[in-house]
Structure formats: structure tokens, C-alpha cells
Short mmCIF file of C-alpha atoms in Angstrom, two decimals:
data_model
loop_
_atom_site.label_atom_id
_atom_site.label_comp_id
_atom_site.label_asym_id
_atom_site.label_seq_id
_atom_site.Cartn_x
_atom_site.Cartn_y
_atom_site.Cartn_z
CA UNK W 504 0.00 0.00 0.00
CA UNK W 505 1.29 3.43 -0.80
CA UNK W 506 1.47 6.06 1.89
CA UNK W 507 1.07 9.80 2.19
CA UNK W 508 3.93 11.63 0.46
CA UNK W 509 6.84 12.93 2.45
CA UNK W 510 8.28 16.43 2.00
CA UNK W 511 10.24 15.54 -1.16
CA UNK W 512 7.30 13.73 -2.75
CA UNK W 513 5.00 16.63 -1.89
CA UNK W 514 7.26 19.18 -3.58
CA UNK W 515 7.33 17.03 -6.69
CA UNK W 516 3.57 16.63 -6.74
CA UNK W 517 2.88 20.34 -6.36
CA UNK W 518 5.56 21.35 -8.80
CA UNK W 519 7.57 23.31 -6.23
CA UNK W 520 11.28 23.61 -6.90
CA UNK W 521 13.24 21.64 -4.30
CA UNK W 522 15.72 23.61 -2.27
CA UNK W 523 14.48 27.09 -3.08
CA UNK W 524 10.80 26.42 -2.33
CA UNK W 525 9.82 28.46 -5.42
CA UNK W 526 6.56 27.57 -7.11
CA UNK W 527 6.59 26.05 -10.56
CA UNK W 528 2.81 26.45 -10.66
CA UNK W 529 1.79 29.83 -12.04
CA UNK W 530 -1.30 31.71 -11.06
CA UNK W 531 -1.38 30.77 -7.37
CA UNK W 532 -1.17 34.43 -6.51
CA UNK W 533 -3.60 35.42 -9.23
CA UNK W 534 -0.96 35.86 -11.94
CA UNK W 535 -2.84 33.68 -14.42
CA UNK W 536 -6.49 33.59 -15.35
CA UNK W 537 -8.98 36.42 -15.59
CA UNK W 538 -9.68 39.27 -13.26
CA UNK W 539 -7.70 42.16 -11.87
CA UNK W 540 -9.40 42.68 -8.52
CA UNK W 541 -7.20 43.53 -5.56
CA UNK W 542 -7.58 42.29 -1.98
CA UNK W 543 -10.46 44.68 -1.40
CA UNK W 544 -12.36 43.70 -4.54
CA UNK W 545 -14.85 40.95 -5.22
CA UNK W 546 -14.15 37.35 -6.22
CA UNK W 547 -11.78 36.84 -9.13
CA UNK W 548 -11.24 33.89 -11.40
CA UNK W 549 -7.94 32.22 -12.12
CA UNK W 550 -5.12 30.29 -10.55
CA UNK W 551 -4.61 26.84 -9.09
CA UNK W 552 -5.71 25.76 -5.63
CA UNK W 553 -3.86 23.03 -3.70
CA UNK W 554 -5.65 21.36 -0.77
CA UNK W 555 -3.87 18.95 1.58
CA UNK W 556 -5.49 16.11 3.52
CA UNK W 557 -4.38 13.04 5.41
CA UNK W 558 -3.98 10.34 2.80
CA UNK W 559 -5.34 6.81 2.72
CA UNK W 560 -2.95 5.24 0.24
CA UNK W 561 -4.43 2.82 -2.24
CA UNK W 562 -7.71 2.81 -0.31
CA UNK W 563 -8.55 6.30 -1.58
CA UNK W 564 -11.41 6.51 -4.05
CA UNK W 565 -13.40 8.95 -6.16
CA UNK W 566 -16.48 6.71 -6.09
CA UNK W 567 -18.95 9.04 -4.31
CA UNK W 568 -20.87 6.15 -2.80
CA UNK W 569 -17.77 4.44 -1.37
CA UNK W 570 -16.16 7.54 0.13
CA UNK W 571 -14.87 6.88 3.63
CA UNK W 572 -11.95 9.25 4.19
CA UNK W 573 -11.92 13.04 4.43
CA UNK W 574 -9.75 13.19 1.33
CA UNK W 575 -12.29 11.07 -0.56
CA UNK W 576 -15.11 13.39 0.52
CA UNK W 577 -13.25 16.48 -0.66
CA UNK W 578 -12.63 14.98 -4.10
CA UNK W 579 -16.16 13.69 -4.60
CA UNK W 580 -17.61 17.00 -3.36
CA UNK W 581 -15.71 18.72 -6.15
CA UNK W 582 -17.04 16.33 -8.80
CA UNK W 583 -20.60 15.66 -7.63
CA UNK W 584 -23.55 17.28 -5.85
CA UNK W 585 -26.07 15.87 -3.39
CA UNK W 586 -29.79 16.46 -3.50
CA UNK W 587 -29.57 17.98 -0.04
CA UNK W 588 -26.76 19.38 2.09
CA UNK W 589 -26.56 20.03 5.84
CA UNK W 590 -26.00 23.51 7.22
CA UNK W 591 -23.90 24.41 10.26
CA UNK W 592 -26.67 23.21 12.61
CA UNK W 593 -27.07 19.91 10.70
CA UNK W 594 -30.43 20.97 9.30
CA UNK W 595 -31.14 20.02 5.65
CA UNK W 596 -30.85 22.73 2.98
CA UNK W 597 -31.41 22.58 -0.80
CA UNK W 598 -28.69 21.55 -3.22
CA UNK W 599 -29.68 19.68 -6.41
CA UNK W 600 -33.18 19.52 -4.99
CA UNK W 601 -34.70 23.02 -4.98
CA UNK W 602 -37.47 22.01 -2.60
CA UNK W 603 -39.25 19.00 -1.15
CA UNK W 604 -42.50 18.00 0.51
CA UNK W 605 -44.03 14.85 1.96
CA UNK W 606 -47.41 13.29 2.38
CA UNK W 607 -49.14 13.44 5.77
CA UNK W 608 -47.36 10.46 7.33
CA UNK W 609 -43.92 11.07 5.73
CA UNK W 610 -43.96 7.84 3.73
CA UNK W 611 -43.74 9.55 0.31
CA UNK W 612 -41.42 12.47 -0.50
CA UNK W 613 -41.41 14.60 -3.66
CA UNK W 614 -38.23 16.43 -4.64
CA UNK W 615 -38.20 19.18 -7.28
CA UNK W 616 -34.86 19.20 -9.09
CA UNK W 617 -32.78 22.14 -10.28
CA UNK W 618 -31.89 22.69 -13.90
CA UNK W 619 -28.42 21.17 -13.77
CA UNK W 620 -26.02 19.67 -16.29
CA UNK W 621 -23.70 16.72 -15.94
CA UNK W 622 -20.11 16.99 -17.12
CA UNK W 623 -21.06 15.16 -20.32
CA UNK W 624 -23.59 17.90 -21.16
CA UNK W 625 -26.71 15.88 -20.34
CA UNK W 626 -29.46 17.36 -18.16
CA UNK W 627 -30.19 16.07 -14.65
CA UNK W 628 -33.42 14.03 -14.61
CA UNK W 629 -35.46 12.08 -12.05
CA UNK W 630 -34.14 8.90 -13.68
CA UNK W 631 -30.61 9.87 -12.63
CA UNK W 632 -31.76 10.20 -9.02
CA UNK W 633 -33.50 6.83 -9.10
CA UNK W 634 -30.42 5.25 -10.70
CA UNK W 635 -28.32 6.74 -7.90
CA UNK W 636 -30.53 5.22 -5.21
CA UNK W 637 -30.41 1.87 -6.99
CA UNK W 638 -26.63 1.98 -7.12
CA UNK W 639 -26.31 2.88 -3.43
CA UNK W 640 -28.75 0.12 -2.44
CA UNK W 641 -27.19 -2.56 -4.65
CA UNK W 642 -26.92 -5.54 -2.26
CA UNK W 643 -23.65 -6.55 -3.90
CA UNK W 644 -22.05 -3.20 -3.08
CA UNK W 645 -20.69 -3.73 0.41
CA UNK W 646 -18.67 -0.49 0.47
CA UNK W 647 -21.58 1.90 -0.12
CA UNK W 648 -21.63 3.85 3.14
CA UNK W 649 -25.19 5.20 2.93
CA UNK W 650 -26.78 1.84 2.19
CA UNK W 651 -28.05 1.21 5.76
CA UNK W 652 -29.45 4.75 6.09
CA UNK W 653 -31.19 4.71 2.71
CA UNK W 654 -32.53 1.18 3.09
CA UNK W 655 -35.76 2.91 4.15
CA UNK W 656 -36.36 3.68 0.43
CA UNK W 657 -38.86 1.47 -1.39
CA UNK W 658 -37.21 1.67 -4.78
CA UNK W 659 -39.89 -0.34 -6.59
CA UNK W 660 -42.56 2.18 -5.62
CA UNK W 661 -40.42 5.27 -6.28
CA UNK W 662 -40.85 7.00 -9.64
CA UNK W 663 -40.42 10.00 -11.87
CA UNK W 664 -43.37 12.35 -11.35
CA UNK W 665 -42.65 14.77 -14.16
CA UNK W 666 -39.79 16.45 -15.98
CA UNK W 667 -38.03 17.60 -12.83
CA UNK W 668 -39.82 15.86 -9.95
CA UNK W 669 -38.83 12.56 -8.36
CA UNK W 670 -41.19 10.80 -5.97
CA UNK W 671 -39.49 8.64 -3.35
CA UNK W 672 -41.57 6.05 -1.49
CA UNK W 673 -40.40 4.81 1.91
CA UNK W 674 -40.91 1.54 3.71
CA UNK W 675 -41.75 3.32 6.96
CA UNK W 676 -42.43 6.92 8.02
CA UNK W 677 -39.34 9.13 8.17
CA UNK W 678 -39.72 12.81 8.90
CA UNK W 679 -35.90 13.05 8.77
CA UNK W 680 -35.54 11.64 5.25
CA UNK W 681 -34.23 14.85 3.57
CA UNK W 682 -31.43 15.04 6.16
CA UNK W 683 -30.42 11.47 5.29
CA UNK W 684 -29.77 12.64 1.74
CA UNK W 685 -27.22 15.14 3.03
CA UNK W 686 -25.00 12.49 4.62
CA UNK W 687 -21.88 10.70 3.50
CA UNK W 688 -22.12 8.62 0.33
CA UNK W 689 -25.31 10.09 -1.16
CA UNK W 690 -24.07 12.17 -4.14
CA UNK W 691 -26.14 12.01 -7.33
CA UNK W 692 -24.55 10.31 -10.33
CA UNK W 693 -25.67 10.09 -13.93
CA UNK W 694 -27.62 7.07 -15.10
CA UNK W 695 -24.69 6.69 -17.55
CA UNK W 696 -22.21 6.31 -14.68
CA UNK W 697 -20.50 2.93 -14.92
CA UNK W 698 -16.79 3.33 -14.16
CA UNK W 699 -15.65 5.16 -10.99
CA UNK W 700 -12.47 6.11 -12.85
CA UNK W 701 -14.63 8.08 -15.28
CA UNK W 702 -16.96 10.10 -13.03
CA UNK W 703 -20.08 11.67 -14.49
CA UNK W 704 -21.26 14.25 -11.99
CA UNK W 705 -22.79 17.72 -11.80
CA UNK W 706 -20.06 19.17 -9.55
CA UNK W 707 -18.27 22.50 -9.90
CA UNK W 708 -15.10 20.70 -11.06
CA UNK W 709 -14.47 18.12 -13.78
CA UNK W 710 -11.82 15.40 -13.39
CA UNK W 711 -8.46 15.68 -15.14
CA UNK W 712 -6.51 12.95 -13.32
CA UNK W 713 -6.54 10.85 -10.16
CA UNK W 714 -3.96 8.57 -8.55
CA UNK W 715 -4.96 6.97 -5.26
CA UNK W 716 -2.60 7.86 -2.45
CA UNK W 717 -0.97 10.58 -4.49
CA UNK W 718 -2.91 13.31 -6.25
CA UNK W 719 -6.15 14.49 -7.80
CA UNK W 720 -6.42 17.23 -10.41
CA UNK W 721 -9.70 18.76 -11.59
CA UNK W 722 -10.63 21.75 -13.73
CA UNK W 723 -13.46 24.25 -13.38
CA UNK W 724 -16.77 23.15 -14.92
CA UNK W 725 -18.11 26.39 -16.39
CA UNK W 726 -21.62 25.00 -16.93
CA UNK W 727 -22.17 24.21 -13.25
CA UNK W 728 -25.67 25.21 -12.14
CA UNK W 729 -24.21 27.30 -9.32
CA UNK W 730 -22.03 29.36 -11.61
CA UNK W 731 -18.85 27.31 -11.46
CA UNK W 732 -15.75 27.66 -9.37
CA UNK W 733 -13.43 30.67 -9.30
CA UNK W 734 -10.10 28.85 -9.56
CA UNK W 735 -9.08 27.26 -12.85
CA UNK W 736 -7.69 24.11 -11.32
CA UNK W 737 -8.06 22.18 -8.05
CA UNK W 738 -5.46 19.78 -6.72
CA UNK W 739 -6.26 17.60 -3.71
CA UNK W 740 -3.12 15.97 -2.35
CA UNK W 741 -2.15 13.50 0.37
CA UNK W 742 0.19 14.82 3.06
CA UNK W 743 0.85 14.10 6.72
CA UNK W 744 0.16 16.79 9.35
CA UNK W 745 3.72 18.11 9.46
CA UNK W 746 3.89 18.33 5.67
CA UNK W 747 0.55 20.16 5.58
CA UNK W 748 1.77 22.75 8.05
CA UNK W 749 5.15 23.21 6.37
CA UNK W 750 3.56 23.58 2.94
CA UNK W 751 1.10 26.20 4.15
CA UNK W 752 3.83 28.27 5.76
CA UNK W 753 6.10 27.96 2.72
CA UNK W 754 3.37 29.07 0.29
CA UNK W 755 3.28 25.64 -1.36
CA UNK W 756 -0.40 24.99 -0.59
CA UNK W 757 -3.58 27.00 -0.13
CA UNK W 758 -5.49 24.74 2.29
CA UNK W 759 -4.59 22.29 5.05
CA UNK W 760 -7.27 20.06 6.56
CA UNK W 761 -7.49 19.32 10.31
CA UNK W 762 -4.55 21.25 11.70
CA UNK W 763 -3.49 20.71 15.30
CA UNK W 764 -4.06 23.18 18.16
CA UNK W 765 -0.27 23.42 18.42
CA UNK W 766 -0.02 24.51 14.79
CA UNK W 767 -2.83 27.02 15.31
CA UNK W 768 -0.93 28.59 18.21
CA UNK W 769 2.33 28.59 16.24
CA UNK W 770 0.94 30.55 13.29
CA UNK W 771 -0.90 33.23 15.27
CA UNK W 772 1.88 35.69 14.45
CA UNK W 773 2.43 34.37 10.90
CA UNK W 774 0.81 36.70 8.38
CA UNK W 775 1.04 34.10 5.61
CA UNK W 776 -1.43 31.64 7.20
CA UNK W 777 -4.92 31.96 8.67
CA UNK W 778 -6.78 29.43 10.82
CA UNK W 779 -10.46 28.76 10.15
CA UNK W 780 -11.83 27.57 13.49
CA UNK W 781 -15.32 26.07 13.60
CA UNK W 782 -16.70 25.77 17.11
CA UNK W 783 -17.88 22.56 18.71
CA UNK W 784 -18.74 20.38 15.72
CA UNK W 785 -17.17 17.18 17.03
CA UNK W 786 -17.29 15.41 20.37
CA UNK W 787 -14.68 13.79 22.63
CA UNK W 788 -15.87 11.40 25.29
CA UNK W 789 -15.12 8.60 27.68
CA UNK W 790 -17.66 5.83 27.27
CA UNK W 791 -18.83 3.58 30.10
CA UNK W 792 -20.41 0.31 29.09
CA UNK W 793 -23.90 0.27 30.52
CA UNK W 794 -24.30 -3.46 29.87
CA UNK W 795 -21.43 -4.35 32.22
CA UNK W 796 -20.72 -3.90 35.92
CA UNK W 797 -20.41 -1.42 37.53
CA UNK W 798 -21.88 0.83 34.82
CA UNK W 799 -25.17 -1.06 34.66
CA UNK W 800 -25.98 1.12 37.68
CA UNK W 801 -26.94 4.66 36.49
CA UNK W 802 -25.65 6.07 39.80
CA UNK W 803 -22.15 4.90 38.88
CA UNK W 804 -22.22 6.47 35.43
CA UNK W 805 -23.50 9.69 37.01
CA UNK W 806 -20.69 9.61 39.55
CA UNK W 807 -18.07 9.32 36.83
CA UNK W 808 -19.61 12.24 34.99
CA UNK W 809 -19.40 14.29 38.20
CA UNK W 810 -15.71 13.42 38.57
CA UNK W 811 -14.70 15.00 35.27
CA UNK W 812 -13.04 18.41 35.41
CA UNK W 813 -14.17 19.37 31.93
CA UNK W 814 -12.54 22.78 31.92
CA UNK W 815 -9.16 21.20 32.69
CA UNK W 816 -9.64 18.55 29.99
CA UNK W 817 -10.42 21.21 27.39
CA UNK W 818 -7.56 23.41 28.56
CA UNK W 819 -4.95 20.64 28.62
CA UNK W 820 -6.02 18.09 26.00
CA UNK W 821 -7.45 20.54 23.47
CA UNK W 822 -5.02 23.35 24.32
CA UNK W 823 -8.05 25.52 24.97
CA UNK W 824 -9.31 25.08 21.40
CA UNK W 825 -12.81 23.89 22.25
CA UNK W 826 -15.76 24.08 24.62
CA UNK W 827 -16.86 21.87 27.51
CA UNK W 828 -19.36 19.12 26.86
CA UNK W 829 -22.54 18.23 28.74
CA UNK W 830 -22.78 14.47 28.10
CA UNK W 831 -24.96 14.89 25.01
CA UNK W 832 -23.88 14.73 21.38
CA UNK W 833 -24.45 17.57 18.92
CA UNK W 834 -23.85 20.81 20.79
CA UNK W 835 -25.12 23.64 18.56
CA UNK W 836 -26.94 21.25 16.21
CA UNK W 837 -30.61 20.94 15.40
CA UNK W 838 -32.47 19.09 18.21
CA UNK W 839 -29.81 19.74 20.88
CA UNK W 840 -31.59 20.71 24.15
CA UNK W 841 -29.75 23.87 25.18
CA UNK W 842 -31.86 24.22 28.34
CA UNK W 843 -30.26 21.22 30.10
CA UNK W 844 -28.08 22.67 32.90
CA UNK W 845 -24.35 22.24 32.40
CA UNK W 846 -23.03 19.39 34.53
CA UNK W 847 -20.19 20.54 36.78
CA UNK W 848 -17.64 18.75 38.90
CA UNK W 849 -18.74 17.54 42.35
CA UNK W 850 -16.17 15.15 43.83
CA UNK W 851 -18.02 14.83 47.15
CA UNK W 852 -21.27 13.76 45.50
CA UNK W 853 -19.40 11.41 43.16
CA UNK W 854 -17.60 9.76 46.06
CA UNK W 855 -20.86 9.25 47.94
CA UNK W 856 -22.48 7.59 44.94
CA UNK W 857 -19.44 5.36 44.33
CA UNK W 858 -19.25 4.37 47.99
CA UNK W 859 -22.94 3.45 48.00
CA UNK W 860 -22.41 1.30 44.89
CA UNK W 861 -19.34 -0.39 46.39
CA UNK W 862 -17.02 0.73 43.62
CA UNK W 863 -14.36 2.70 45.51
CA UNK W 864 -12.29 -0.40 46.37
CA UNK W 865 -12.22 -1.67 42.79
CA UNK W 866 -9.69 -0.94 40.05
CA UNK W 867 -11.25 -0.03 36.72
CA UNK W 868 -9.47 0.52 33.42
CA UNK W 869 -9.92 2.81 30.45
CA UNK W 870 -9.11 1.20 27.10
CA UNK W 871 -7.59 3.84 24.83
CA UNK W 872 -5.20 4.30 21.93
CA UNK W 873 -3.13 6.85 20.06
CA UNK W 874 -5.42 6.36 17.05
CA UNK W 875 -6.91 9.82 17.63
CA UNK W 876 -5.23 12.94 18.91
CA UNK W 877 -5.99 13.48 22.60
CA UNK W 878 -7.30 9.99 23.43
CA UNK W 879 -4.40 8.87 25.63
CA UNK W 880 -3.96 12.33 27.15
CA UNK W 881 -7.65 12.60 28.08
CA UNK W 882 -7.74 9.08 29.55
CA UNK W 883 -4.63 9.75 31.61
CA UNK W 884 -5.87 13.10 32.89
CA UNK W 885 -9.31 11.71 33.75
CA UNK W 886 -7.66 8.88 35.72
CA UNK W 887 -5.85 11.53 37.77
CA UNK W 888 -9.11 13.41 38.30
CA UNK W 889 -10.87 10.23 39.43
CA UNK W 890 -8.16 9.67 42.03
CA UNK W 891 -9.42 12.79 43.82
CA UNK W 892 -12.41 10.69 44.92
CA UNK W 893 -10.23 7.75 45.95
CA UNK W 894 -10.99 5.84 42.74
CA UNK W 895 -8.33 3.74 41.03
CA UNK W 896 -8.43 3.94 37.23
CA UNK W 897 -5.82 2.24 35.08
CA UNK W 898 -5.11 3.40 31.51
CA UNK W 899 -4.64 0.55 29.01
CA UNK W 900 -3.44 1.34 25.50
CA UNK W 901 -4.46 -0.76 22.50
CA UNK W 902 -3.43 -0.99 18.86
CA UNK W 903 -4.29 2.00 16.68
CA UNK W 904 -5.03 -0.11 13.62
CA UNK W 905 -7.95 -1.98 15.20
CA UNK W 906 -8.91 0.27 18.11
CA UNK W 907 -12.45 1.26 17.10
CA UNK W 908 -13.36 -2.38 16.51
CA UNK W 909 -11.55 -3.64 19.61
CA UNK W 910 -13.09 -1.01 21.87
CA UNK W 911 -16.52 -2.53 21.31
CA UNK W 912 -15.45 -5.72 23.06
CA UNK W 913 -12.53 -4.73 25.32
CA UNK W 914 -12.68 -2.98 28.69
CA UNK W 915 -15.54 -1.41 30.60
CA UNK W 916 -14.50 2.14 29.65
CA UNK W 917 -12.99 3.54 26.49
CA UNK W 918 -12.05 6.63 24.53
CA UNK W 919 -14.59 7.84 22.02
CA UNK W 920 -15.00 10.63 19.52
CA UNK W 921 -17.50 11.43 16.83
CA UNK W 922 -17.42 13.72 13.87
CA UNK W 923 -20.25 15.97 12.87
CA UNK W 924 -23.53 14.28 12.00
CA UNK W 925 -27.18 14.89 12.69
CA UNK W 926 -28.38 14.01 16.18
CA UNK W 927 -30.87 11.44 14.83
CA UNK W 928 -28.07 9.76 12.87
CA UNK W 929 -25.86 9.67 15.96
CA UNK W 930 -28.63 8.05 17.99
CA UNK W 931 -29.32 5.61 15.17
CA UNK W 932 -25.65 4.65 14.78
CA UNK W 933 -24.51 4.69 18.43
CA UNK W 934 -27.36 4.39 20.93
CA UNK W 935 -29.92 1.83 19.76
CA UNK W 936 -30.05 -1.83 20.73
CA UNK W 937 -29.26 -2.74 17.13
CA UNK W 938 -26.59 -0.07 16.53
CA UNK W 939 -23.38 -1.55 15.16
CA UNK W 940 -21.19 1.08 16.88
CA UNK W 941 -22.85 1.17 20.29
CA UNK W 942 -19.61 1.78 22.21
CA UNK W 943 -21.40 2.58 25.49
CA UNK W 944 -23.46 -0.60 25.47
CA UNK W 945 -26.64 1.49 25.85
CA UNK W 946 -29.47 -0.92 25.04
CA UNK W 947 -33.02 -0.09 26.11
CA UNK W 948 -36.15 -1.13 24.27
CA UNK W 949 -38.12 1.85 25.59
CA UNK W 950 -35.45 4.20 24.23
CA UNK W 951 -35.54 2.42 20.83
CA UNK W 952 -39.33 2.81 20.69
CA UNK W 953 -39.18 6.49 21.64
CA UNK W 954 -36.62 7.09 18.89
CA UNK W 955 -38.85 5.36 16.31
CA UNK W 956 -41.71 7.64 17.37
CA UNK W 957 -39.54 10.76 17.12
CA UNK W 958 -38.28 10.13 13.60
CA UNK W 959 -41.81 9.38 12.38
CA UNK W 960 -43.27 12.57 13.88
CA UNK W 961 -44.01 15.11 11.13
CA UNK W 962 -44.69 18.13 13.36
CA UNK W 963 -41.27 19.77 13.68
CA UNK W 964 -41.79 21.27 17.14
CA UNK W 965 -43.13 18.02 18.53
CA UNK W 966 -40.29 16.08 16.90
CA UNK W 967 -37.72 18.44 18.45
CA UNK W 968 -39.29 17.94 21.87
CA UNK W 969 -39.12 14.15 21.49
CA UNK W 970 -35.45 14.23 20.47
CA UNK W 971 -34.81 16.55 23.41
CA UNK W 972 -36.26 13.98 25.81
CA UNK W 973 -34.06 11.27 24.31
CA UNK W 974 -31.00 13.45 24.78
CA UNK W 975 -31.93 14.19 28.40
CA UNK W 976 -32.31 10.47 29.09
CA UNK W 977 -28.79 9.83 27.81
CA UNK W 978 -27.52 12.82 29.80
CA UNK W 979 -29.07 11.53 33.05
CA UNK W 980 -28.64 7.76 32.69
CA UNK W 981 -26.42 6.92 29.73
CA UNK W 982 -22.77 5.93 29.52
CA UNK W 983 -21.47 8.91 27.54
CA UNK W 984 -19.15 11.24 29.41
CA UNK W 985 -18.84 13.82 26.64
CA UNK W 986 -16.32 16.15 28.21
CA UNK W 987 -15.50 18.43 25.28
CA UNK W 988 -16.22 19.65 21.79
CA UNK W 989 -12.97 20.51 20.01
CA UNK W 990 -12.78 23.38 17.57
CA UNK W 991 -12.35 22.12 14.03
CA UNK W 992 -9.19 23.76 12.71
CA UNK W 993 -8.34 24.14 9.05
CA UNK W 994 -5.50 26.28 7.74
CA UNK W 995 -5.53 28.48 4.65
CA UNK W 996 -3.03 30.68 2.92
CA UNK W 997 -3.51 34.39 3.57
CA UNK W 998 -4.23 34.72 -0.16
CA UNK W 999 -7.39 32.61 0.09
CA UNK W 1000 -10.77 34.32 0.12
CA UNK W 1001 -14.32 32.94 0.11
CA UNK W 1002 -13.82 30.01 2.48
CA UNK W 1003 -15.54 29.86 5.86
CA UNK W 1004 -14.89 27.95 9.08
CA UNK W 1005 -16.93 24.75 8.87
CA UNK W 1006 -17.04 21.38 10.53
CA UNK W 1007 -16.85 18.25 8.34
CA UNK W 1008 -19.99 16.85 6.73
CA UNK W 1009 -21.60 20.27 6.37
CA UNK W 1010 -22.26 22.24 3.20
CA UNK W 1011 -19.44 24.74 3.70
CA UNK W 1012 -16.79 22.14 4.49
CA UNK W 1013 -14.24 21.82 1.65
CA UNK W 1014 -16.18 24.30 -0.49
CA UNK W 1015 -13.32 24.84 -2.93
CA UNK W 1016 -15.77 26.09 -5.55
CA UNK W 1017 -16.22 29.22 -3.40
CA UNK W 1018 -12.50 29.84 -2.89
CA UNK W 1019 -10.63 32.51 -4.82
CA UNK W 1020 -7.09 33.86 -4.67
CA UNK W 1021 -6.35 37.49 -3.89
#
């Protein structure tokens, strides 16, 4: 398997002259292409844009339904569009679908499509949308990420309902169906799409070349329904964190994905680099397995939550680049109950609860790994905080390569993080009896039934109230000690305009079609 390029490989890929660090690519400062606007003017066209992400070697893909890595998502976002995107609060907003509506019980949805062209010049039709759903749901396609989410679609009963309207029938009520279409692996492809190496999309960029684990080059698609991109050419490259930071500072790249808090501090005084910091879109947690002793007792999980010094965890582990958590996923997102009081540290109360449960004389362990930044540090610091109540917590480190699978079966506590997703999707993926990634072992039939009711409720206010109750239940009784929400940090060259701070999986994340070079 190939790996992310080192410094020498990166310079060769970007065309930078080794040794001097001079750019062989013209136009990165606006020297090529149209437009004469200065820094104070409006958007200008021209130039090449280089975006750096952690690579995945030969596992990288430009198949929009098999995307699994951030670098895959950036490339497919350039080439394709979804029917629906998610805004900063994880609420659905129009993309290829201009609008949508459902019947009274949310079992049939009608989407009105935009006038959009594919890269081969053909117009977007309802048949393309139905073909896309069929491809995603192909039972032989085991790598299609959205297949479980979209299995609610009854493809046989779905149909074209006119020139630009597609009617999608569902197997059960789903008031959240439009939001599902804004998730990973749902981009619309042409009904002529057959070879992932030859993508046929409606995206703002058209493919020039792709080499897994190395580079991706695309050019502006001038007939894009949204007006097309500003830059002439987009390059999405694989690079490790150090190489991303060095390239940004040397002027050899315009964008670096997921930069560290240390890098963000380092470049505060560097006028050549800016940090785009999106608040609170992800979650860091310690999970306690509610299906195992002692965490099958809600008093014990509550005691552990009371032991956490969240401010210290954010200050030390996240270097202050984040906000404290309140043991619920999705802070700032649609359906997050902001009125739940912030849980604060209370060592005396925690000790009393642990003593009552007979846990103080036991040694418990946290299973963690260096697979994600901050996991080992947070586990170690929390163990020190737990000692303030006389509790013995041992930190056990596992293999990075298999951690997320191993953590489901090893230990009674573990390190956990989640990227940005809708709150219903998080509950569906992590907190139901049947959830494949139920790291906290939270399995309650009454909770499952309440979730089914919530996602079938068509009245938005009532649905929000139901999701709020589910979140409060997890806050009070569940095994999630969500101690912090890290800022999402991307780096851009000071020349870049038009890009906004955004967490992954939202509409404004990796919006290279909006970027322009001053």
C-alpha cells in the first residue's frame, strides 16, 4: 500500500522547486487567469488551488458512494452534488433539490430538481436520481456507506413524477428523510455512470486525473448550475500533518485540513497563514459500558460524569481550542436541548455515589489508543481526576489499527470521539439496541421505541421535543461522558478568500468552488 507523500514527494507533486521552495505552478497568486481585482475587490477567477489532507494510500477513491476518508469526501464533493446538504446546525438545505414535501405520514417524499447539467452535457433528470438510489442500495455493493441509512427507500414504488420531480416512497415513516440525503455517500450520479475512474457528476469541477494515495487534479466546470468555481484548477493531495503545516507556511499549498491546536498557536503571528476555526462540531468522550458492571448502575455512570473536570480537559487536552461538553452529542446542532443545565464537577457527591455502589475499592481501566489525537492524554488526565475521589483507574493502551473495533469488546471504559452528523443519525448509529457502533453498550427497548416515534413525527416542534427527551435520558442515565467539543481547525493561505470555518460533513466544508485567490 502506498502512503502519504513525504516532504520531497510533496514538492514534486505540487511542482515546487526543491531547495528554493519556489513555485513552478503559475497563477497561485492570481498571476494567471482572468480578473484584476485587488484584496479589497470581489471574487476573481484564475489560478490553481492546492488542498492537503491526510492520505489513505491505495484505499482512496473517487467513487462518491464508497467515500470513507476526508480526502475522498473532498474529491467527490468537487465532482458531484447531493440532492440535499446540511447547514452548520445539521439541518437540511437545498442543493440539487430546490425544494421537497411529503405526504401526511412522511412515507412519500417529492423532490423538485434544479436545472443542472452533468459533465457530459446531459441534463439532470429524475431517472438519474432513481439510478443513484439503486446503485447505493445494490446488495452486492458492500462499500456503499449510505446503504443502511437509505434502506428505508422502497425503490420499486419510487418513480419519476414529471420532468423535474422525483417521488421517493419509503418503507416506513421518516420525517428526517431529507437530512439522510445530506449524509456521506449520497451524491447524485448520472444514469450513464459505470466506471468510478470516469466520473459523471454535476459538480463544480471536472476530473483531469486521479492517482490513489498521491494526487487528484480537476478543472473548473463552467456550466455548473451554481455558476462554477473561481479557480481554474483544483489539486487535492495526500500529506501528513507536518507536511501540511510546512507547505502552508512555505506558500506551497492553499489549504490544510485538520490542523493541530499546536499549529494554530504557532501561526498566530504568521501573516502568511490563517486558521479557520469552527466551534464545537465534534465530540470527545469517555464511554462507560452500561451493559457491564459497575456501569449497569446509572448512579455509577452519574458519579463518573461528576468526577470530570471538563474545563481542565479542554484546557490541557485541546489546548483551549474547544468548549466543555454536557454528556450529550451535537452541541449547537438541530435538536440539541440547550436548556439542560451544564453538569459541573462535584467530587463529594461522586464519592458518595461510588461508595454506595461499592465501587471505591475496585480498580477499573480505560481502554484507549493513540489512534486519535488526545485519546491517551484525556484518559490519563481523567484517571488523575478520578483519584481525587479515591478511585483507582488504570489506563490501558491498545493498537491504533484496530482500536475502534476492539473497543466494542474490550474494557468497561474507552475513549470515544464522533465527527459531525445529525443528532438522529448519531442516535441511530450509536445508541440503539441494534446499533453496530454502540460503544457505550446502551441498550433499552423503551429508548428504541421512543426514537422510532420521534423520527416518524411530522410536526417539527413536537419532533424536536421528542429528540430533546431522548438526549436528556442519555444525559441523566447513559454511559457517555462527553467532556469536550474541540474546535475544528483548518489552515488556509492568507491569499485565500471565500472560504468559511466549517465542521466536516456540512455544506461549507471543503467548499473549494467558493475559494478565490487574492
